[in-house]
Coordinates of C-alpha atoms and ligand atoms in Angstrom, one line a residue:
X1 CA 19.6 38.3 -14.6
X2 CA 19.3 34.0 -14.0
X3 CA 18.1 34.0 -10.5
X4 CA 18.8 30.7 -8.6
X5 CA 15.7 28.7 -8.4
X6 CA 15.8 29.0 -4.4
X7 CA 15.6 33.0 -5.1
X8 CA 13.5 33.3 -8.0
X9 CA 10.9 31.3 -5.9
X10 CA 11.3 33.6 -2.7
X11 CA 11.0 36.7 -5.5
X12 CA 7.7 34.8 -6.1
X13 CA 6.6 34.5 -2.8
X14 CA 6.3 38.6 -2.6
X15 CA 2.7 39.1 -3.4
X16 CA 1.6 42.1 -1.8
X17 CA 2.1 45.3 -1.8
X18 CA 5.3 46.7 0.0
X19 CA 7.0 49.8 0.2
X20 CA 10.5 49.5 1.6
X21 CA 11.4 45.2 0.8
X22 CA 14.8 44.3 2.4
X23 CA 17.3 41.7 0.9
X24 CA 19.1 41.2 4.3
X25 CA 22.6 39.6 4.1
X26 CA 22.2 40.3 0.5
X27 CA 25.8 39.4 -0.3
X28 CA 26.1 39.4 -4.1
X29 CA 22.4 41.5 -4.2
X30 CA 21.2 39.2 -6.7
X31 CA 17.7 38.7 -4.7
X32 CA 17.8 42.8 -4.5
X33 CA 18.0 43.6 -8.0
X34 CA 15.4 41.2 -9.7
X35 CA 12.9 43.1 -6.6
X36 CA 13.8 46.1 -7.7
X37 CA 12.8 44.9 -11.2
X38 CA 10.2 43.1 -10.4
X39 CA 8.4 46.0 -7.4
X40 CA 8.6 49.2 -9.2
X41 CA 6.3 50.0 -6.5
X42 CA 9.1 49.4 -3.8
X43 CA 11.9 51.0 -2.3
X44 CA 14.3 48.2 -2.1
X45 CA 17.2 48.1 0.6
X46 CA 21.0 46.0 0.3
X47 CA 21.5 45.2 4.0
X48 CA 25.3 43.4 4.7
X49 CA 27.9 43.7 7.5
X50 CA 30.6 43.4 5.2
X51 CA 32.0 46.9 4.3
X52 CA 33.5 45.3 0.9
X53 CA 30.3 43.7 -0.4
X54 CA 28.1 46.9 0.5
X55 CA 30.5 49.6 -1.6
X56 CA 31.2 47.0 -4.5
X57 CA 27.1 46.7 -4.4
X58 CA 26.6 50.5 -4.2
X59 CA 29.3 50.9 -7.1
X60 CA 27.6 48.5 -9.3
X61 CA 23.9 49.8 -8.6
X62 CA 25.2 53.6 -8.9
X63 CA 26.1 53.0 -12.5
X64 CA 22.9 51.4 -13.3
X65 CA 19.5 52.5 -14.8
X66 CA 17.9 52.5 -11.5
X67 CA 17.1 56.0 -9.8
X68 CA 18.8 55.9 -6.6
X69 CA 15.9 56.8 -5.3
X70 CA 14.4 53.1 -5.5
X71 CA 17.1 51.7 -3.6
X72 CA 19.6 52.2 -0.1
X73 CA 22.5 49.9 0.3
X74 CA 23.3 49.7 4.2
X75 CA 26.5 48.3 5.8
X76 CA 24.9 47.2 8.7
X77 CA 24.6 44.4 11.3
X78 CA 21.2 43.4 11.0
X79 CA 21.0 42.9 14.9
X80 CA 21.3 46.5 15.2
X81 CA 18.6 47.6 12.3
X82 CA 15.7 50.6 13.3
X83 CA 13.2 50.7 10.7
X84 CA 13.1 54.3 10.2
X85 CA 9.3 55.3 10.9
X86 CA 7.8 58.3 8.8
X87 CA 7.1 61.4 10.6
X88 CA 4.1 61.7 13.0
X89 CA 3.8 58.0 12.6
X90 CA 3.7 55.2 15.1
X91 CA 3.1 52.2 13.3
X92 CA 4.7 51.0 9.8
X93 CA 1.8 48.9 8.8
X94 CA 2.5 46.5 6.7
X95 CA 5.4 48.5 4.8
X96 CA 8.1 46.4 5.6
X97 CA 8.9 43.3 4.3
X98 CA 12.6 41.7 5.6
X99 CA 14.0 38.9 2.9
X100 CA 16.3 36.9 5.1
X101 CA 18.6 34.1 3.5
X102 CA 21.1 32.4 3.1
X103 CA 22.1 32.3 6.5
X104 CA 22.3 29.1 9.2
X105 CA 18.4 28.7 11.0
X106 CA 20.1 29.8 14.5
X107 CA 21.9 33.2 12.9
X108 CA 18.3 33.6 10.8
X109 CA 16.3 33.1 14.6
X110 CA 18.7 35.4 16.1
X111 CA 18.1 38.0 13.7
X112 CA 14.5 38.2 13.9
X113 CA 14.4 38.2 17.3
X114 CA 16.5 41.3 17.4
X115 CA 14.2 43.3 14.6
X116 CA 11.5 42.2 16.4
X117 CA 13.2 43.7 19.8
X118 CA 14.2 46.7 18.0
X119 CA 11.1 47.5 16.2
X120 CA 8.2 47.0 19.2
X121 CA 6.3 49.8 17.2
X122 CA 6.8 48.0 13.3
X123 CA 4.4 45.5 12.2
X124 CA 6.8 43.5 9.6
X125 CA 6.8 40.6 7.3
X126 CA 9.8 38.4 6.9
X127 CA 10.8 36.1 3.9
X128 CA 12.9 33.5 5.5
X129 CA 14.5 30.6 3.8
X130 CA 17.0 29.6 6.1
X131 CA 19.8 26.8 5.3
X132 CA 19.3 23.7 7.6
X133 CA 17.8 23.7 11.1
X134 CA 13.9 24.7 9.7
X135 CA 12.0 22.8 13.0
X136 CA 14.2 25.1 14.8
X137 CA 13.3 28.4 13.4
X138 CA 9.4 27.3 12.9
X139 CA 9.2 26.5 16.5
X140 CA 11.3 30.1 17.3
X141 CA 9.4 32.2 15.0
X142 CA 6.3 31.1 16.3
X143 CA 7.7 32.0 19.9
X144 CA 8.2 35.5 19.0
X145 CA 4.5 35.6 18.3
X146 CA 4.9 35.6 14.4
X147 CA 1.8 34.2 12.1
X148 CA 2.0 32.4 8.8
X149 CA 1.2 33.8 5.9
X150 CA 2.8 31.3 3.2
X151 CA 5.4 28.5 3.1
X152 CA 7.0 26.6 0.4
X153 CA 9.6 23.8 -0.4
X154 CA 12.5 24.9 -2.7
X155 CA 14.5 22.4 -4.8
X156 CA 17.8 24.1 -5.9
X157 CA 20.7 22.1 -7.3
X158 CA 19.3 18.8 -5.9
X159 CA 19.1 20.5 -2.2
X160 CA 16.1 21.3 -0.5
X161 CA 14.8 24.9 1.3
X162 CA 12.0 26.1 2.7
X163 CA 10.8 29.5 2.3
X164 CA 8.8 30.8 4.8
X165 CA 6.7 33.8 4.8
X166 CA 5.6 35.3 8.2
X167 CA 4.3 38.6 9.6
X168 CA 4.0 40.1 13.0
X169 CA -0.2 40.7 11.9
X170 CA -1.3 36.8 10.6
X171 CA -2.6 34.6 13.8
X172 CA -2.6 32.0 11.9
X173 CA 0.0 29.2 13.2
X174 CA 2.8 27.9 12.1
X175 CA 3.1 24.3 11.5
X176 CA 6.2 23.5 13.1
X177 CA 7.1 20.5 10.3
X178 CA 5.4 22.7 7.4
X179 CA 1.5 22.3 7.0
X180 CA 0.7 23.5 3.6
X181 CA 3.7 23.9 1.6
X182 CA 3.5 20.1 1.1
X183 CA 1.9 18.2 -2.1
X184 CA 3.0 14.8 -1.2
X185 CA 1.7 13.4 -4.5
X186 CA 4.9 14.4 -5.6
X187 CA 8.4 13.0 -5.4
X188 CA 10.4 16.1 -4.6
X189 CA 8.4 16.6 -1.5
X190 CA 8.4 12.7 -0.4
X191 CA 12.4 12.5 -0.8
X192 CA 12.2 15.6 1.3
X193 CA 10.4 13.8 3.9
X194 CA 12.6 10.9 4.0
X195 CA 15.5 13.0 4.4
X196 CA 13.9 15.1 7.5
X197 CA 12.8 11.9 8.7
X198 CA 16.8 10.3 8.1
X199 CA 18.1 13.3 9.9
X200 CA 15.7 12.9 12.9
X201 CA 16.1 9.3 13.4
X202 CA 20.3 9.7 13.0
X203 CA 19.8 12.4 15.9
X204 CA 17.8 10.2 17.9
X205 CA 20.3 7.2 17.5
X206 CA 22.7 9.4 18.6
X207 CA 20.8 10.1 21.8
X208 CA 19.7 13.4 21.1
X209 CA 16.4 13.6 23.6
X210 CA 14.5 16.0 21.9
X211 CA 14.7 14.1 18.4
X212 CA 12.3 11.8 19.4
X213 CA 9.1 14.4 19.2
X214 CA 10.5 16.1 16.1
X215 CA 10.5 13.0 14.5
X216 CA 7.1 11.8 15.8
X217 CA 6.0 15.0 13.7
X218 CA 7.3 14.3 10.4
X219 CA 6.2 10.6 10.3
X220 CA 2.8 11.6 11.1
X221 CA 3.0 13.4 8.0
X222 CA 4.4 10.3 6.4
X223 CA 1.1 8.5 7.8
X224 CA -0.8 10.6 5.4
X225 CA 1.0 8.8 2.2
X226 CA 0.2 5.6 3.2
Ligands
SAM1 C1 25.7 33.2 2.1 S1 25.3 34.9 2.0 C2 23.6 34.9 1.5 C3 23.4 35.7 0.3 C4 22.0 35.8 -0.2 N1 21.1 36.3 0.8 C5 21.5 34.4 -0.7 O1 20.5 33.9 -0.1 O2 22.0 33.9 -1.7 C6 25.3 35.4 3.7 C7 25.6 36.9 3.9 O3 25.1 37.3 5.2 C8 25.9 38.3 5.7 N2 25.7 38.5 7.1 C9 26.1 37.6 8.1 N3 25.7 38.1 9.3 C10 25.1 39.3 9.1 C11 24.6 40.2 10.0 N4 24.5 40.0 11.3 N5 24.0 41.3 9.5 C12 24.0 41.5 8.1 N6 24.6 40.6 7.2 C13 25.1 39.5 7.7 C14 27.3 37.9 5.2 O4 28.2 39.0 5.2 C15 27.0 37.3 3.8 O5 27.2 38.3 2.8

């Protein structure tokens, strides 16, 4: 299967070892199948609220070479997910891994709030690459307590992501304009910056009061090209 370049890097991103991976909001499954290719080792779950996507997923994986014992599909609002915990168990540690995108930054923030309410006893990892609003869900993520574990920039047909990989166990902190994930030596990632920089200085023209600090943050980073 082609992946996209935003979901074949996100497939990437999944370096340890997991056994249940969720492609929440999977939609067409795409991300799903090339994990269950890829994770042998994993049981790998189609999460989508949309009754028509979930059977016309389950038809398509039925008929394929997979046991269906690798994979679940569920038709489910992800708001109302319980990770299912294994008998005489308390604690899923490090088990779960949630793959969350596709989906706006406040709908992506909203859902892991709610997995994170849901599931006090879960430690979990979540793959987000939201679409648009990223300062949003940094600063959100890390409000819920979440560590980073890895970030990266994604350029898929001349758009920009970020995908963000974060689990309820890392302390480390989350840079709230990306810390790591950029290489300025390169051109992708300095376009990048001038867009987030655009965008913040468009919001703050428009009188948006809390522009002013998010854009203080991202030309700092500029300051480091200079
Ligand atoms: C644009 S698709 C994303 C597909 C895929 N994840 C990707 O990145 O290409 C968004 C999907 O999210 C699903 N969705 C929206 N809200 C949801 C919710 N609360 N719980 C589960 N799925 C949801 C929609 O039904 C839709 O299929």
């Amino acid at each position: 299967m082609n992946l996209s370049s935003r979901l074949n890097s996100i497939l990437g991103m999944i370096d340890s070892h997991y056994e249940h991976i969720w492609d929440c909001c999977c939609d067409h499954g795409y991300l799903g199948q090339a994990v269950l290719q890829a994770k042998p080792e994993a049981k790998v779950h189609f999460l989508d609220v949309v009754e028509s996507i979930t059977s016309k997923l389950k038809q398509h994986l039925t008929s394929s070479d997979y046991s269906n014992e690798r994979w679940q599909v569920h038709c489910k609002d992800l708001q109302q997910l319980r990770l299912p915990l294994p008998e005489n168990a308390t604690n899923i540690q490090h088990r779960h891994l949630l793959i969350i995108a596709g989906v706006g930054g406040d709908l992506t923030l909203d859902m892991v709030q709610a997995v994170l309410q849901n599931n006090p006893d879960c430690d979990i990892d979540f793959l987000l690459c939201p679409v648009r609003q990223l300062h949003k869900v940094r600063c959100g993520a890390k409000a819920f307590g979440l560590g980073l574990v890895n970030e990266k920039i994604v350029k898929d047909g001349g758009r920009y992501y970020e995908a963000i990989h974060l689990s309820t166990l890392s302390e480390d902190d989350i840079p709230v304009v990306g810390g790591s994930m950029w290489d300025l030596a390169k051109d992708d990632h300095q376009e990048y910056l001038r867009q987030n920089i655009s965008h913040y200085q468009r919001m703050q023209a428009q009188g948006n009061a809390s522009a002013r600090k998010v854009l203080a943050e991202y030309m700092s980073l500029q300051e480091l090209l200079a």
